[in-house]
């Protein structure tokens, strides 16, 4: 995660604060409530991106009310001001955070992963009203949830990165961790 | 299939694929420009390969695209965009489905 923060800092040319990752195993029907507890009940926008290969799952980047507007110049979007660019900026920044974090995890676990294109999952919805995610929409019963929040120094930008890994993929992480620990023993 | 034949087949597939494929190096010089790119941009590979992408296509949104491409080199990661939102270079595709 530290490496991911360093990569993001190089791209955005700003110091990145990241929280200690929060890890929990949850049932699918608990997910909507956990999301609200994590991101708050206010207006949010979210981008989702699947990852597949030797480790599969879904990553969600949740933005607060300010979205990514503070990053438009850093990502080269300040030449436009339209809805399409607004949406693409959310996806671009989402892809940056998801890619940097999962690339690091995959490298340490020595697994090969690929990403689907990021898509807008929610645009300015009220998380507390259950608009971010309804229960019964996920195809697994138990999953590992890893949550990190990011904040940029001197910018108002902040976001939550939530990675969801279905239970049958947890063994990939366990064997990867064993390989990793064997290598440093 | 031997290595030479496999490489020839790969060249053929990239060239004839009905999808635009091009590659740039770290200096943003074009190193690959397939047939689809040539037909849809109106510029043959000989006119583009070896040239700086933004010198050749000054109408491109330089700041945005260069940032996107540089991030790929920096993070060794994918970057995405969709042609529906950015139909650059797709001069003749407006009627194609």
Tab-separated table of C-alpha atoms in Angstrom:
chain	number	residue	atom	x	y	z
A	1	UNK	CA	0.000	0.000	0.000
A	2	UNK	CA	2.915	2.307	0.754
A	3	UNK	CA	4.285	1.644	-2.739
A	4	UNK	CA	0.861	2.371	-4.201
A	5	UNK	CA	0.780	5.674	-2.332
A	6	UNK	CA	4.242	6.523	-3.694
A	7	UNK	CA	3.161	5.749	-7.288
A	8	UNK	CA	0.027	7.867	-6.945
A	9	UNK	CA	2.095	10.696	-5.472
A	10	UNK	CA	4.403	10.598	-8.534
A	11	UNK	CA	1.449	10.789	-10.923
A	12	UNK	CA	-0.370	13.556	-9.044
A	13	UNK	CA	2.779	15.299	-7.857
A	14	UNK	CA	1.300	15.700	-4.379
A	15	UNK	CA	1.879	14.053	-1.033
A	16	UNK	CA	-0.621	11.249	-0.430
A	17	UNK	CA	-1.903	10.290	3.010
A	18	UNK	CA	-3.351	6.833	3.250
A	19	UNK	CA	-5.065	5.097	6.125
A	20	UNK	CA	-4.081	1.753	7.578
A	21	UNK	CA	-6.025	-0.812	5.518
A	22	UNK	CA	-9.161	-2.096	7.214
A	23	UNK	CA	-9.772	-5.763	6.501
A	24	UNK	CA	-12.911	-7.732	7.291
A	25	UNK	CA	-14.801	-10.783	6.096
A	26	UNK	CA	-18.467	-10.111	5.474
A	27	UNK	CA	-21.620	-11.675	4.105
A	28	UNK	CA	-23.158	-10.169	0.965
A	29	UNK	CA	-26.246	-8.883	2.789
A	30	UNK	CA	-24.017	-6.925	5.191
A	31	UNK	CA	-22.297	-5.069	2.354
A	32	UNK	CA	-24.716	-2.115	1.942
A	33	UNK	CA	-24.537	-1.285	5.669
A	34	UNK	CA	-20.746	-1.697	5.759
A	35	UNK	CA	-20.429	0.649	2.772
A	36	UNK	CA	-22.504	3.326	4.497
A	37	UNK	CA	-20.433	2.956	7.693
A	38	UNK	CA	-17.259	3.285	5.608
A	39	UNK	CA	-18.114	6.202	3.333
A	40	UNK	CA	-20.750	8.012	5.392
A	41	UNK	CA	-24.383	8.655	4.545
A	42	UNK	CA	-23.952	11.761	2.374
A	43	UNK	CA	-23.847	12.323	-1.382
A	44	UNK	CA	-21.281	10.104	-3.079
A	45	UNK	CA	-20.162	9.053	-6.533
A	46	UNK	CA	-18.522	5.706	-7.202
A	47	UNK	CA	-16.569	3.925	-9.916
A	48	UNK	CA	-16.206	0.153	-10.057
A	49	UNK	CA	-13.550	-1.876	-11.790
A	50	UNK	CA	-13.261	-5.644	-11.960
A	51	UNK	CA	-9.965	-7.485	-11.799
A	52	UNK	CA	-9.459	-11.003	-13.022
A	53	UNK	CA	-6.796	-13.578	-13.729
A	54	UNK	CA	-5.135	-15.462	-10.893
A	55	UNK	CA	-6.871	-13.201	-8.373
A	56	UNK	CA	-10.444	-12.068	-9.015
A	57	UNK	CA	-12.615	-9.491	-7.428
A	58	UNK	CA	-14.028	-6.033	-7.690
A	59	UNK	CA	-12.659	-2.680	-6.638
A	60	UNK	CA	-14.847	0.320	-5.873
A	61	UNK	CA	-13.592	3.882	-5.518
A	62	UNK	CA	-16.021	6.132	-3.644
A	63	UNK	CA	-15.751	9.929	-3.863
A	64	UNK	CA	-17.411	12.475	-1.629
A	65	UNK	CA	-19.441	15.461	-2.730
A	66	UNK	CA	-16.396	17.289	-4.165
A	67	UNK	CA	-15.719	14.315	-6.482
A	68	UNK	CA	-12.426	14.740	-8.390
A	69	UNK	CA	-12.902	18.312	-9.481
A	70	UNK	CA	-9.777	19.341	-7.622
A	71	UNK	CA	-7.711	16.968	-9.779
A	72	UNK	CA	-8.886	18.052	-13.214
A	73	UNK	CA	-5.744	20.098	-13.935
A	74	UNK	CA	-3.435	17.343	-12.669
A	75	UNK	CA	-5.083	14.759	-14.926
A	76	UNK	CA	-5.197	17.071	-17.958
A	77	UNK	CA	-8.968	17.633	-17.929
A	78	UNK	CA	-8.974	21.382	-17.382
A	79	UNK	CA	-9.339	21.979	-21.119
A	80	UNK	CA	-12.908	20.678	-21.012
A	81	UNK	CA	-15.953	21.442	-18.914
A	82	UNK	CA	-18.703	19.009	-19.826
A	83	UNK	CA	-20.484	16.046	-18.250
A	84	UNK	CA	-18.629	13.474	-20.345
A	85	UNK	CA	-15.263	14.728	-19.097
A	86	UNK	CA	-16.561	14.893	-15.553
A	87	UNK	CA	-17.481	11.204	-15.730
A	88	UNK	CA	-14.267	10.221	-17.443
A	89	UNK	CA	-12.208	12.018	-14.820
A	90	UNK	CA	-13.936	9.926	-12.120
A	91	UNK	CA	-13.095	6.767	-14.066
A	92	UNK	CA	-9.531	7.881	-14.770
A	93	UNK	CA	-8.769	8.690	-11.138
A	94	UNK	CA	-10.505	5.454	-10.060
A	95	UNK	CA	-8.336	3.490	-12.474
A	96	UNK	CA	-5.230	5.197	-11.077
A	97	UNK	CA	-5.969	4.247	-7.450
A	98	UNK	CA	-7.220	0.730	-8.242
A	99	UNK	CA	-4.326	0.032	-10.616
A	100	UNK	CA	-1.635	1.303	-8.245
A	101	UNK	CA	-2.957	-0.689	-5.256
A	102	UNK	CA	-3.797	-3.937	-6.983
A	103	UNK	CA	-0.659	-3.951	-9.129
A	104	UNK	CA	1.377	-3.792	-5.891
A	105	UNK	CA	-0.650	-6.527	-4.202
A	106	UNK	CA	-0.468	-8.781	-7.293
A	107	UNK	CA	3.301	-8.283	-7.528
A	108	UNK	CA	3.829	-9.224	-3.888
A	109	UNK	CA	1.556	-12.261	-4.186
A	110	UNK	CA	3.197	-13.063	-7.545
A	111	UNK	CA	-0.096	-13.460	-9.364
A	112	UNK	CA	-0.953	-12.128	-12.815
A	113	UNK	CA	-4.058	-9.945	-13.018
A	114	UNK	CA	-5.846	-7.890	-15.647
A	115	UNK	CA	-8.457	-5.164	-15.261
A	116	UNK	CA	-11.781	-4.446	-16.871
A	117	UNK	CA	-12.510	-0.892	-17.963
A	118	UNK	CA	-13.723	1.240	-15.036
A	119	UNK	CA	-17.400	2.186	-15.112
A	120	UNK	CA	-19.494	4.695	-13.230
A	121	UNK	CA	-21.490	2.829	-10.595
A	122	UNK	CA	-23.188	5.761	-8.914
A	123	UNK	CA	-23.268	9.465	-9.666
A	124	UNK	CA	-24.182	11.780	-6.790
A	125	UNK	CA	-26.385	9.310	-4.927
A	126	UNK	CA	-27.245	9.372	-1.243
A	127	UNK	CA	-25.267	6.553	0.382
A	128	UNK	CA	-27.423	6.623	3.528
A	129	UNK	CA	-30.568	5.969	1.466
A	130	UNK	CA	-29.122	2.700	0.169
A	131	UNK	CA	-28.603	4.168	-3.304
A	132	UNK	CA	-24.953	3.220	-3.555
A	133	UNK	CA	-25.558	-0.519	-3.619
A	134	UNK	CA	-28.698	-2.558	-3.035
A	135	UNK	CA	-28.408	-5.920	-1.315
A	136	UNK	CA	-28.782	-8.980	-3.499
A	137	UNK	CA	-26.765	-7.525	-6.368
A	138	UNK	CA	-23.502	-9.327	-5.681
A	139	UNK	CA	-22.802	-12.862	-6.917
A	140	UNK	CA	-21.094	-14.203	-3.775
A	141	UNK	CA	-22.138	-15.008	-0.216
A	142	UNK	CA	-18.940	-14.202	1.715
A	143	UNK	CA	-16.119	-11.889	0.744
A	144	UNK	CA	-12.964	-10.303	2.031
A	145	UNK	CA	-13.227	-6.517	2.126
A	146	UNK	CA	-10.131	-4.332	2.207
A	147	UNK	CA	-10.648	-0.602	2.620
A	148	UNK	CA	-8.119	2.208	2.422
A	149	UNK	CA	-8.822	5.905	2.314
A	150	UNK	CA	-6.645	8.405	0.529
A	151	UNK	CA	-6.218	12.100	1.045
A	152	UNK	CA	-4.006	14.532	-0.844
A	153	UNK	CA	-1.970	17.132	0.964
A	154	UNK	CA	-2.759	20.720	-0.126
A	155	UNK	CA	-5.739	19.584	-2.212
A	156	UNK	CA	-9.300	18.950	-1.087
A	157	UNK	CA	-9.369	15.552	-2.765
A	158	UNK	CA	-10.140	12.395	-0.777
A	159	UNK	CA	-11.522	8.982	-1.711
A	160	UNK	CA	-12.137	5.500	-0.355
A	161	UNK	CA	-10.812	2.454	-2.148
A	162	UNK	CA	-12.757	-0.695	-1.367
A	163	UNK	CA	-11.578	-4.057	-2.667
A	164	UNK	CA	-13.928	-7.007	-2.531
A	165	UNK	CA	-12.533	-10.472	-3.002
A	166	UNK	CA	-14.977	-13.420	-3.031
A	167	UNK	CA	-14.313	-16.175	-0.478
A	168	UNK	CA	-13.150	-18.798	-2.986
A	169	UNK	CA	-10.325	-16.413	-3.994
A	170	UNK	CA	-9.065	-15.993	-0.435
A	171	UNK	CA	-6.953	-19.156	-0.844
A	172	UNK	CA	-5.036	-17.389	-3.655
A	173	UNK	CA	-4.053	-14.689	-1.159
A	174	UNK	CA	-3.169	-17.279	1.491
A	175	UNK	CA	-0.864	-19.237	-0.830
A	176	UNK	CA	0.629	-16.022	-2.197
A	177	UNK	CA	1.357	-14.825	1.338
A	178	UNK	CA	3.014	-18.143	2.166
A	179	UNK	CA	5.260	-17.802	-0.889
A	180	UNK	CA	6.034	-14.201	0.108
A	181	UNK	CA	6.923	-15.183	3.697
A	182	UNK	CA	9.003	-18.164	2.528
A	183	UNK	CA	10.997	-15.832	0.326
A	184	UNK	CA	11.938	-13.490	3.194
A	185	UNK	CA	12.535	-16.188	5.839
B	1	UNK	CA	4.926	-23.486	-35.593
B	2	UNK	CA	8.451	-22.059	-35.421
B	3	UNK	CA	9.270	-18.676	-33.883
B	4	UNK	CA	9.622	-16.922	-37.249
B	5	UNK	CA	6.222	-18.115	-38.462
B	6	UNK	CA	4.575	-17.166	-35.141
B	7	UNK	CA	6.046	-13.685	-35.354
B	8	UNK	CA	4.828	-13.330	-38.969
B	9	UNK	CA	1.349	-14.427	-37.906
B	10	UNK	CA	1.336	-11.907	-35.035
B	11	UNK	CA	2.391	-9.103	-37.405
B	12	UNK	CA	-0.380	-10.132	-39.793
B	13	UNK	CA	-3.038	-10.216	-37.045
B	14	UNK	CA	-2.069	-6.805	-35.635
B	15	UNK	CA	-1.973	-5.297	-39.139
B	16	UNK	CA	-5.319	-6.692	-40.343
B	17	UNK	CA	-7.323	-6.556	-37.116
B	18	UNK	CA	-10.429	-4.377	-37.473
B	19	UNK	CA	-9.367	-2.433	-34.404
B	20	UNK	CA	-7.001	0.496	-34.251
B	21	UNK	CA	-3.662	-0.532	-32.791
B	22	UNK	CA	-0.754	1.853	-32.401
B	23	UNK	CA	2.184	2.113	-30.053
B	24	UNK	CA	4.338	5.008	-28.877
B	25	UNK	CA	7.670	5.047	-27.053
B	26	UNK	CA	8.493	7.193	-24.010
B	27	UNK	CA	9.253	10.166	-26.261
B	28	UNK	CA	5.710	9.857	-27.704
B	29	UNK	CA	7.139	8.758	-31.056
B	30	UNK	CA	4.889	6.389	-32.965
B	31	UNK	CA	6.490	2.950	-33.363
B	32	UNK	CA	3.493	0.992	-34.676
B	33	UNK	CA	0.470	2.103	-36.728
B	34	UNK	CA	-1.769	-0.628	-38.108
B	35	UNK	CA	-3.959	-0.658	-41.219
B	36	UNK	CA	-7.116	0.319	-39.293
B	37	UNK	CA	-5.332	3.401	-37.908
B	38	UNK	CA	-4.096	4.291	-41.407
B	39	UNK	CA	-7.568	3.970	-42.957
B	40	UNK	CA	-9.355	5.838	-40.193
B	41	UNK	CA	-6.838	8.654	-39.749
B	42	UNK	CA	-6.069	9.104	-43.438
B	43	UNK	CA	-2.336	8.820	-42.641
B	44	UNK	CA	-0.309	5.862	-43.832
B	45	UNK	CA	2.123	4.147	-41.447
B	46	UNK	CA	5.073	5.597	-43.424
B	47	UNK	CA	3.799	9.110	-42.689
B	48	UNK	CA	3.377	8.507	-38.963
B	49	UNK	CA	5.899	5.943	-37.692
B	50	UNK	CA	8.999	7.597	-36.251
B	51	UNK	CA	7.199	10.926	-35.799
B	52	UNK	CA	6.008	12.454	-32.539
B	53	UNK	CA	2.305	11.655	-32.148
B	54	UNK	CA	1.395	15.203	-31.148
B	55	UNK	CA	3.449	16.838	-33.934
B	56	UNK	CA	1.683	14.633	-36.456
B	57	UNK	CA	-1.792	15.154	-34.950
B	58	UNK	CA	-1.758	18.642	-33.407
B	59	UNK	CA	-5.542	18.527	-33.024
B	60	UNK	CA	-5.193	15.938	-30.227
B	61	UNK	CA	-5.801	17.130	-26.642
B	62	UNK	CA	-2.089	16.992	-25.817
B	63	UNK	CA	-2.148	17.631	-22.081
B	64	UNK	CA	-4.810	15.029	-21.378
B	65	UNK	CA	-3.527	12.289	-23.689
B	66	UNK	CA	0.133	12.746	-22.818
B	67	UNK	CA	-0.696	12.538	-19.105
B	68	UNK	CA	-2.640	9.346	-19.745
B	69	UNK	CA	0.188	7.778	-21.768
B	70	UNK	CA	2.900	8.863	-19.313
B	71	UNK	CA	0.959	7.322	-16.422
B	72	UNK	CA	1.071	3.984	-18.240
B	73	UNK	CA	4.884	4.136	-18.405
B	74	UNK	CA	5.101	5.367	-14.810
B	75	UNK	CA	2.714	2.884	-13.195
B	76	UNK	CA	3.111	0.023	-15.699
B	77	UNK	CA	-0.645	-0.083	-15.643
B	78	UNK	CA	-3.536	0.180	-18.074
B	79	UNK	CA	-5.289	3.423	-18.911
B	80	UNK	CA	-8.763	3.515	-20.402
B	81	UNK	CA	-10.875	5.812	-22.470
B	82	UNK	CA	-13.842	5.191	-24.727
B	83	UNK	CA	-14.196	6.247	-28.340
B	84	UNK	CA	-17.783	7.328	-27.712
B	85	UNK	CA	-16.391	10.081	-25.522
B	86	UNK	CA	-13.226	10.823	-27.471
B	87	UNK	CA	-13.770	10.038	-31.141
B	88	UNK	CA	-10.400	11.526	-32.242
B	89	UNK	CA	-8.755	9.962	-35.263
B	90	UNK	CA	-12.029	8.209	-36.086
B	91	UNK	CA	-12.688	10.630	-38.921
B	92	UNK	CA	-14.506	8.136	-41.126
B	93	UNK	CA	-16.247	6.078	-38.464
B	94	UNK	CA	-19.245	8.287	-37.863
B	95	UNK	CA	-21.420	6.187	-40.178
B	96	UNK	CA	-19.824	2.832	-39.352
B	97	UNK	CA	-21.328	0.620	-36.711
